[in-house]
Amino acid sequence: MKTQILVINPGSTSTKIAVYEAALEDLHEIFSTTIRHTAKELAPYPRVFQQYEFRKETILNELTANKLHLQNFAAVIGRGGLVKPIPSGTYTVNDLMIKHLSEGYGGEHASNLGGLLAHSIASQIPDCQAFIADPVVVDELLDVARITGFSEIQRSSILHALNQKAIAKRYAADCGTPYNQLNLIVVHLGGGISVGAHCKGRIIDVNDALQGEGPIAPERAGSIPALSLAHLCFSGKYTFEEIRKKIAGQGGMVALSGTNSFLELCARIQAEAQADAQAQATTPATPASNTTTTPATPTTSTASATAPSASATPSALSATAVFNAMAYTVAKEIGAMAAVLHGHIDAILFTGGIAHSKPFVDQITKQIGFLAPCHTYPGEDEMLALATNALNILTGKETPREYL
């Protein structure tokens, strides 16, 4: 009986693979590695799809070198790519999906190779199935959530669906309640930030994390005044590509602080605090005066009491101010999703790399903790999440969906 699952997660300059051993309903990782691809190796392939054979060969070579045999795989599951919007679930890789992934139906992205590689390798193995699960284009939005004030523009659902769903289901298992009976707000804190309203097993609203909607993130501008953006677009200073990068890729924390590393931002905050402490220690005490003075107006922020101007540059904002602005906008987005759920919220869940920062999560929960109990699941494990989805199909807990 076959008991192993191969997981494939292609990135822009690497391919992560892992092999899991299935024992009853548990998974044990028996192998994992990240295959790095140099710019020179990828240079002959101008389109992502053209890297397909090259990446397949590197995967097979890695498996052979580590004495992992294809015939032991019951399933191969790849990271979901930019297919058309689909409901959450695990999908069998079929001809239509292969066509859409090959053509770049929703755009060019390395994740498009996940389903293609899974299908190609599984097709070499008797009685082996190929899947993808919960791609970023999972779309379960309410119809009303799609409407904007522009008849030409509808809101779309693009989010960290794989991790959002995995954490929601993990919490459901922890509390002994089926996921489809819970109302949750899941907050993925990474290079992009997505805040999803999970209503009885469906993500009925979420900020568009790819297009920079919602909170300020390490590499996303977040929601900004539309007319001000229009003025920038027609100022003649920027091309479309430059504006696109300002919104997603070079916007948000990196634009405000000059770094896209949250760890570096936190290190700067510590340095600022030390500098302030040293400055206070070396400042001579002011002599007592008989003159009555008016007390300073208290502020509610640990940042500078002076609000930054709209044209602030990275040097104009302290690291503390950027940290506070990010936490503030995340809290505000959580509040919006609370309204989507009519205030009926079982829990608020924090996940992603930035969730390792207790001060950041604490800053947010000070504002929204009254809404529901808050729980933190720091980091993300896409490989285990993919393997778990495949295992649920193999054990009959779930039924694979068909891509139509």
Coordinates of C-alpha atoms in Angstrom, one line a residue:
M1 CA 0.0 0.0 0.0
K2 CA 1.3 3.4 -1.0
T3 CA 1.8 5.7 2.0
Q4 CA 3.8 8.7 0.8
I5 CA 2.8 12.2 -0.5
L6 CA 5.1 14.4 -2.6
V7 CA 4.6 18.2 -2.1
I8 CA 5.9 20.7 -4.7
N9 CA 6.0 24.4 -4.0
P10 CA 7.7 26.4 -6.8
G11 CA 8.9 30.0 -6.0
S12 CA 10.5 32.6 -8.3
T13 CA 14.0 31.4 -7.7
S14 CA 13.6 28.1 -5.9
T15 CA 11.5 24.9 -5.8
K16 CA 10.6 23.5 -2.4
I17 CA 9.8 19.8 -2.2
A18 CA 8.9 17.6 0.7
V19 CA 7.9 14.0 1.2
Y20 CA 5.4 13.0 3.9
E21 CA 4.7 9.5 5.3
A22 CA 1.0 9.0 6.0
A23 CA 0.3 6.9 9.1
L24 CA -3.5 6.5 9.6
E25 CA -4.6 10.2 9.7
D26 CA -1.2 11.6 10.7
L27 CA 1.6 12.9 8.6
H28 CA 5.4 12.7 9.3
E29 CA 7.9 14.6 7.1
I30 CA 10.6 12.2 6.0
F31 CA 12.4 14.6 3.6
S32 CA 12.4 18.2 2.6
T33 CA 14.7 20.5 0.7
T34 CA 14.8 23.8 -1.2
I35 CA 16.3 23.6 -4.7
R36 CA 17.8 27.0 -5.5
H37 CA 17.8 28.2 -9.1
T38 CA 20.4 30.8 -10.2
A39 CA 19.6 33.6 -12.6
K40 CA 21.9 32.0 -15.1
E41 CA 20.0 28.7 -14.9
L42 CA 16.6 30.5 -15.4
A43 CA 17.9 32.9 -18.1
P44 CA 17.1 30.6 -21.1
Y45 CA 13.4 30.6 -20.1
P46 CA 11.7 34.0 -20.6
R47 CA 8.3 32.6 -19.7
V48 CA 7.6 30.8 -16.4
F49 CA 6.0 27.9 -18.3
Q50 CA 9.2 27.3 -20.2
Q51 CA 10.9 26.4 -16.9
Y52 CA 8.7 23.4 -16.5
E53 CA 11.0 20.6 -17.9
F54 CA 14.1 22.1 -16.2
R55 CA 12.4 22.2 -12.8
K56 CA 10.9 18.7 -13.2
E57 CA 14.4 17.3 -13.9
T58 CA 15.8 19.0 -10.8
I59 CA 13.0 17.5 -8.7
L60 CA 13.5 14.0 -10.0
N61 CA 17.3 14.2 -9.6
E62 CA 16.8 15.3 -6.0
L63 CA 14.5 12.4 -5.2
T64 CA 16.8 9.9 -6.8
A65 CA 19.8 11.3 -4.9
N66 CA 18.0 10.8 -1.6
K67 CA 16.7 7.3 -2.5
L68 CA 13.1 8.3 -2.6
H69 CA 11.2 6.1 -5.1
L70 CA 8.3 7.4 -7.2
Q71 CA 6.3 4.2 -6.9
N72 CA 5.8 4.9 -3.2
F73 CA 3.8 8.1 -3.9
A74 CA 0.0 7.9 -3.5
A75 CA -0.4 11.5 -4.4
V76 CA 1.6 14.5 -5.7
I77 CA 0.2 17.9 -4.7
G78 CA 1.5 21.3 -6.0
R79 CA 1.0 24.8 -4.9
G80 CA -2.0 26.3 -6.7
G81 CA -1.3 28.9 -9.4
L82 CA -3.2 31.8 -11.0
V83 CA -6.1 29.8 -12.3
K84 CA -9.6 31.3 -12.6
P85 CA -11.4 32.2 -9.3
I86 CA -12.6 29.0 -7.6
P87 CA -14.1 28.0 -4.3
S88 CA -11.8 26.7 -1.6
G89 CA -10.8 23.0 -1.8
T90 CA -8.5 20.4 -3.2
Y91 CA -8.7 20.0 -7.0
T92 CA -7.7 17.2 -9.2
V93 CA -5.3 18.5 -11.9
N94 CA -7.3 18.0 -15.2
D95 CA -6.8 19.0 -18.8
L96 CA -8.5 22.4 -18.4
M97 CA -6.3 23.3 -15.5
I98 CA -3.2 22.3 -17.4
K99 CA -4.3 24.5 -20.3
H100 CA -4.9 27.5 -18.0
L101 CA -1.7 27.1 -16.0
S102 CA 0.3 26.7 -19.2
E103 CA -1.2 29.8 -20.8
G104 CA -0.9 31.9 -17.7
Y105 CA -4.7 32.4 -17.5
G106 CA -4.5 34.7 -14.5
G107 CA -1.0 35.9 -15.1
E108 CA 2.6 34.7 -15.1
H109 CA 3.7 33.3 -11.7
A110 CA 6.0 30.5 -10.5
S111 CA 3.2 28.9 -8.6
N112 CA 1.6 28.1 -12.0
L113 CA 4.2 25.3 -12.2
G114 CA 2.9 23.6 -9.1
G115 CA 0.0 21.8 -10.8
L116 CA 1.9 21.2 -14.0
L117 CA 4.7 19.5 -12.2
A118 CA 2.4 17.5 -9.9
H119 CA 0.5 16.2 -12.9
S120 CA 3.5 15.3 -14.9
I121 CA 5.2 13.4 -12.1
A122 CA 2.0 11.6 -10.9
S123 CA 1.3 10.5 -14.5
Q124 CA 4.5 8.4 -14.4
I125 CA 3.3 6.5 -11.3
P126 CA 0.6 3.9 -11.4
D127 CA -2.4 4.7 -9.1
C128 CA -1.0 8.1 -8.2
Q129 CA -3.2 11.3 -8.1
A130 CA -2.2 14.9 -8.8
F131 CA -3.8 17.8 -6.9
I132 CA -3.5 21.5 -6.1
A133 CA -5.2 23.1 -3.1
D134 CA -6.5 26.5 -2.0
P135 CA -4.6 28.8 -4.5
V136 CA -4.5 32.5 -3.9
V137 CA -7.5 33.0 -6.3
V138 CA -9.9 31.2 -3.9
D139 CA -13.1 33.2 -4.3
E140 CA -16.0 32.8 -1.9
L141 CA -17.0 36.5 -1.6
L142 CA -20.5 37.7 -1.0
D143 CA -22.0 39.3 -4.1
V144 CA -22.4 42.6 -2.2
A145 CA -18.7 42.5 -1.3
R146 CA -17.8 42.7 -5.0
I147 CA -19.5 46.0 -5.7
T148 CA -17.5 49.3 -5.8
G149 CA -18.5 52.8 -6.7
F150 CA -17.0 52.4 -10.1
S151 CA -19.2 50.4 -12.5
E152 CA -16.1 49.3 -14.4
I153 CA -14.4 47.9 -11.3
Q154 CA -15.3 45.0 -9.1
R155 CA -13.5 43.8 -6.0
S156 CA -11.8 40.4 -6.3
S157 CA -10.6 37.8 -3.8
I158 CA -6.9 37.4 -3.8
L159 CA -5.4 36.2 -0.5
H160 CA -3.1 33.8 1.4
A161 CA -5.9 31.2 1.0
L162 CA -3.8 28.1 1.8
N163 CA -2.5 29.4 5.1
Q164 CA -5.8 31.2 6.0
K165 CA -7.7 28.0 5.6
A166 CA -5.1 25.8 7.3
I167 CA -5.0 28.0 10.4
A168 CA -8.8 28.3 10.6
K169 CA -9.1 24.5 10.4
R170 CA -6.3 24.1 12.9
Y171 CA -8.1 26.3 15.4
A172 CA -11.4 24.4 14.7
A173 CA -9.6 21.2 15.6
D174 CA -8.1 22.7 18.7
C175 CA -11.4 23.9 20.0
G176 CA -13.3 20.7 18.9
T177 CA -15.8 22.6 16.7
P178 CA -16.2 21.9 12.9
Y179 CA -14.8 24.7 10.8
N180 CA -18.1 25.1 9.0
Q181 CA -19.8 26.0 12.3
L182 CA -17.4 28.9 13.2
N183 CA -17.2 32.6 12.5
L184 CA -13.5 33.6 12.4
I185 CA -11.4 36.5 11.4
V186 CA -8.0 35.3 10.2
V187 CA -5.1 37.8 9.9
H188 CA -2.2 36.7 7.7
L189 CA 0.8 38.9 8.5
G190 CA 3.6 38.5 5.9
G191 CA 5.1 40.5 3.0
G192 CA 1.4 41.1 2.2
I193 CA -1.3 41.2 4.8
S194 CA -4.8 39.6 4.3
V195 CA -7.6 39.8 6.8
G196 CA -10.4 37.4 6.0
A197 CA -13.9 37.0 7.4
H198 CA -14.6 33.3 7.6
C199 CA -18.3 32.6 7.9
K200 CA -19.3 29.0 8.5
G201 CA -16.4 27.7 6.4
R202 CA -16.4 30.3 3.6
I203 CA -14.2 33.5 3.3
I204 CA -17.0 35.9 2.5
D205 CA -14.9 39.0 2.5
V206 CA -11.2 39.8 2.5
N207 CA -9.0 42.7 1.4
D208 CA -7.3 42.2 -2.0
A209 CA -3.8 41.5 -0.7
L210 CA -2.2 41.4 -4.2
Q211 CA -3.5 44.8 -5.3
G212 CA -2.5 46.6 -2.1
E213 CA -6.0 47.0 -0.6
G214 CA -6.4 47.0 3.2
P215 CA -3.6 47.5 5.8
I216 CA -0.2 48.9 5.2
A217 CA 2.1 45.9 4.8
P218 CA 5.9 45.4 4.4
E219 CA 5.6 45.6 0.6
R220 CA 2.0 46.8 0.0
A221 CA 0.7 50.4 0.2
G222 CA -2.6 49.5 1.6
S223 CA -5.8 51.5 1.0
I224 CA -5.0 55.1 -0.1
P225 CA -7.1 58.1 -1.1
A226 CA -8.2 57.4 -4.7
L227 CA -8.1 61.0 -6.0
S228 CA -4.6 61.6 -4.6
L229 CA -3.5 58.4 -6.4
A230 CA -5.2 59.6 -9.7
H231 CA -3.2 62.9 -9.4
L232 CA 0.1 60.9 -9.1
C233 CA -0.9 58.7 -12.1
F234 CA -1.4 61.7 -14.3
S235 CA 1.5 63.9 -13.0
G236 CA 3.8 62.7 -15.7
K237 CA 6.3 61.6 -13.2
Y238 CA 5.6 57.9 -13.2
T239 CA 4.9 55.1 -15.7
F240 CA 2.2 52.5 -15.1
E241 CA 4.8 50.0 -14.0
E242 CA 6.3 52.4 -11.5
I243 CA 2.8 53.2 -10.0
R244 CA 2.1 49.4 -9.8
K245 CA 5.3 48.8 -7.9
K246 CA 4.4 51.7 -5.5
I247 CA 1.1 49.9 -4.8
A248 CA 2.5 46.4 -4.5
G249 CA 6.1 45.5 -4.3
Q250 CA 7.7 48.8 -3.3
G251 CA 4.9 50.3 -1.2
G252 CA 4.0 50.2 2.4
M253 CA 6.6 49.7 5.1
V254 CA 9.5 49.6 2.6
A255 CA 8.5 53.0 1.1
L256 CA 8.0 54.5 4.5
S257 CA 11.1 53.1 6.2
G258 CA 13.5 52.0 3.4
T259 CA 13.4 48.3 4.5
N260 CA 11.0 45.4 3.8
S261 CA 12.4 43.5 6.7
F262 CA 10.1 43.6 9.8
L263 CA 13.0 42.3 11.9
E264 CA 15.1 45.3 10.8
L265 CA 12.2 47.7 11.6
C266 CA 12.0 46.3 15.1
A267 CA 15.8 46.6 15.5
R268 CA 15.5 50.3 14.6
I269 CA 12.7 50.8 17.1
Q270 CA 15.1 49.4 19.8
A271 CA 17.8 51.7 18.6
E272 CA 15.5 54.7 18.7
A273 CA 14.4 53.9 22.3
Q274 CA 18.1 53.6 23.4
A275 CA 18.9 56.9 21.7
D276 CA 16.0 58.6 23.5
A277 CA 17.0 57.1 26.8
Q278 CA 20.6 58.3 26.3
A279 CA 19.4 61.8 25.3
Q280 CA 17.2 62.0 28.4
A281 CA 20.1 60.9 30.6
T282 CA 22.5 63.6 29.3
T283 CA 19.9 66.4 29.3
P284 CA 20.3 68.6 32.5
A285 CA 17.3 68.9 34.7
T286 CA 15.3 72.1 34.2
P287 CA 15.3 74.3 37.3
A288 CA 12.1 74.7 39.2
S289 CA 10.0 77.7 38.3
N290 CA 7.2 79.6 40.1
T291 CA 5.6 80.1 36.7
T292 CA 2.4 78.1 36.2
T293 CA 2.4 76.2 32.9
T294 CA -0.3 74.4 31.0
P295 CA 0.2 70.6 30.9
A296 CA 1.0 69.1 27.5
T297 CA -2.0 67.5 25.8
P298 CA -1.6 63.7 26.2
T299 CA -1.3 61.6 23.1
T300 CA -2.6 58.1 22.5
S301 CA 0.4 57.0 20.4
T302 CA 3.9 56.0 21.2
A303 CA 5.0 57.7 18.0
S304 CA 5.9 61.4 17.6
A305 CA 3.1 63.7 18.8
T306 CA 3.3 65.5 15.5
A307 CA 1.3 63.8 12.7
P308 CA 3.4 63.2 9.6
S309 CA 2.5 65.1 6.5
A310 CA 1.1 63.3 3.4
S311 CA 4.3 63.8 1.6
A312 CA 6.5 62.2 4.3
T313 CA 9.6 60.5 3.1
P314 CA 11.3 57.5 4.7
S315 CA 13.6 59.8 6.7
A316 CA 10.6 61.8 8.0
L317 CA 9.0 58.9 9.9
S318 CA 10.5 57.1 12.8
A319 CA 10.5 53.3 12.8
T320 CA 8.1 53.5 15.8
A321 CA 5.7 55.6 13.7
V322 CA 5.7 53.1 10.8
F323 CA 5.2 50.2 13.3
N324 CA 2.2 52.0 14.8
A325 CA 0.7 52.8 11.5
M326 CA 0.9 49.2 10.3
A327 CA -0.7 47.9 13.5
Y328 CA -3.4 50.6 13.4
T329 CA -4.4 49.8 9.8
V330 CA -4.5 46.0 10.6
A331 CA -6.7 46.7 13.6
K332 CA -9.0 48.9 11.4
E333 CA -9.3 46.1 8.8
I334 CA -10.2 43.6 11.5
G335 CA -12.9 45.9 12.7
A336 CA -14.3 46.1 9.1
M337 CA -14.4 42.3 8.9
A338 CA -16.2 42.2 12.3
A339 CA -19.0 44.3 10.7
V340 CA -19.1 41.8 7.8
L341 CA -19.8 39.0 10.4
H342 CA -22.4 41.2 12.1
G343 CA -20.3 41.1 15.3
H344 CA -20.7 37.3 15.7
I345 CA -17.1 36.2 16.0
D346 CA -15.8 33.1 17.7
A347 CA -12.2 34.0 17.5
I348 CA -9.6 36.2 15.8
L349 CA -6.5 34.3 14.6
F350 CA -3.1 35.8 13.8
T351 CA -0.7 33.9 11.6
G352 CA 2.3 34.5 9.2
G353 CA 5.9 35.5 9.8
I354 CA 5.1 38.9 11.5
A355 CA 2.9 37.1 14.0
H356 CA 6.1 36.0 15.7
S357 CA 6.3 39.6 16.9
K358 CA 4.4 39.6 20.2
P359 CA 4.6 43.5 20.5
F360 CA 3.0 43.9 17.1
V361 CA 0.2 41.4 17.8
D362 CA -0.3 43.0 21.3
Q363 CA -0.5 46.4 19.7
I364 CA -3.4 45.2 17.5
T365 CA -5.2 43.3 20.2
K366 CA -5.3 46.4 22.4
Q367 CA -7.6 47.9 19.8
I368 CA -9.7 44.9 18.8
G369 CA -9.5 42.5 21.7
F370 CA -12.9 43.4 22.8
L371 CA -14.4 41.8 19.7
A372 CA -13.5 38.2 20.3
P373 CA -10.8 36.0 21.9
C374 CA -7.5 36.3 20.0
H375 CA -5.1 33.4 19.3
T376 CA -1.7 33.4 17.6
Y377 CA -0.3 30.8 15.2
P378 CA 3.0 32.3 14.1
G379 CA 4.7 31.4 10.9
E380 CA 3.2 29.4 8.1
D381 CA 3.8 25.9 6.8
E382 CA 2.6 25.7 3.2
M383 CA 4.2 22.3 2.7
L384 CA 2.3 20.6 5.6
A385 CA -0.9 22.4 4.6
L386 CA -0.7 21.0 1.1
A387 CA 0.2 17.5 2.4
T388 CA -2.8 17.6 4.8
N389 CA -5.1 18.5 1.9
A390 CA -3.9 15.6 -0.1
L391 CA -4.2 13.2 2.9
N392 CA -7.8 14.3 3.5
I393 CA -8.6 13.2 -0.1
L394 CA -6.7 9.9 0.3
T395 CA -8.5 9.0 3.6
G396 CA -11.9 10.0 2.3
K397 CA -12.4 12.9 4.7
E398 CA -12.9 15.2 1.8
T399 CA -13.8 14.8 -1.9
P400 CA -11.6 16.3 -4.6
R401 CA -13.2 19.1 -6.6
E402 CA -13.2 19.3 -10.4
Y403 CA -11.9 22.4 -12.1
L404 CA -14.5 23.5 -14.6

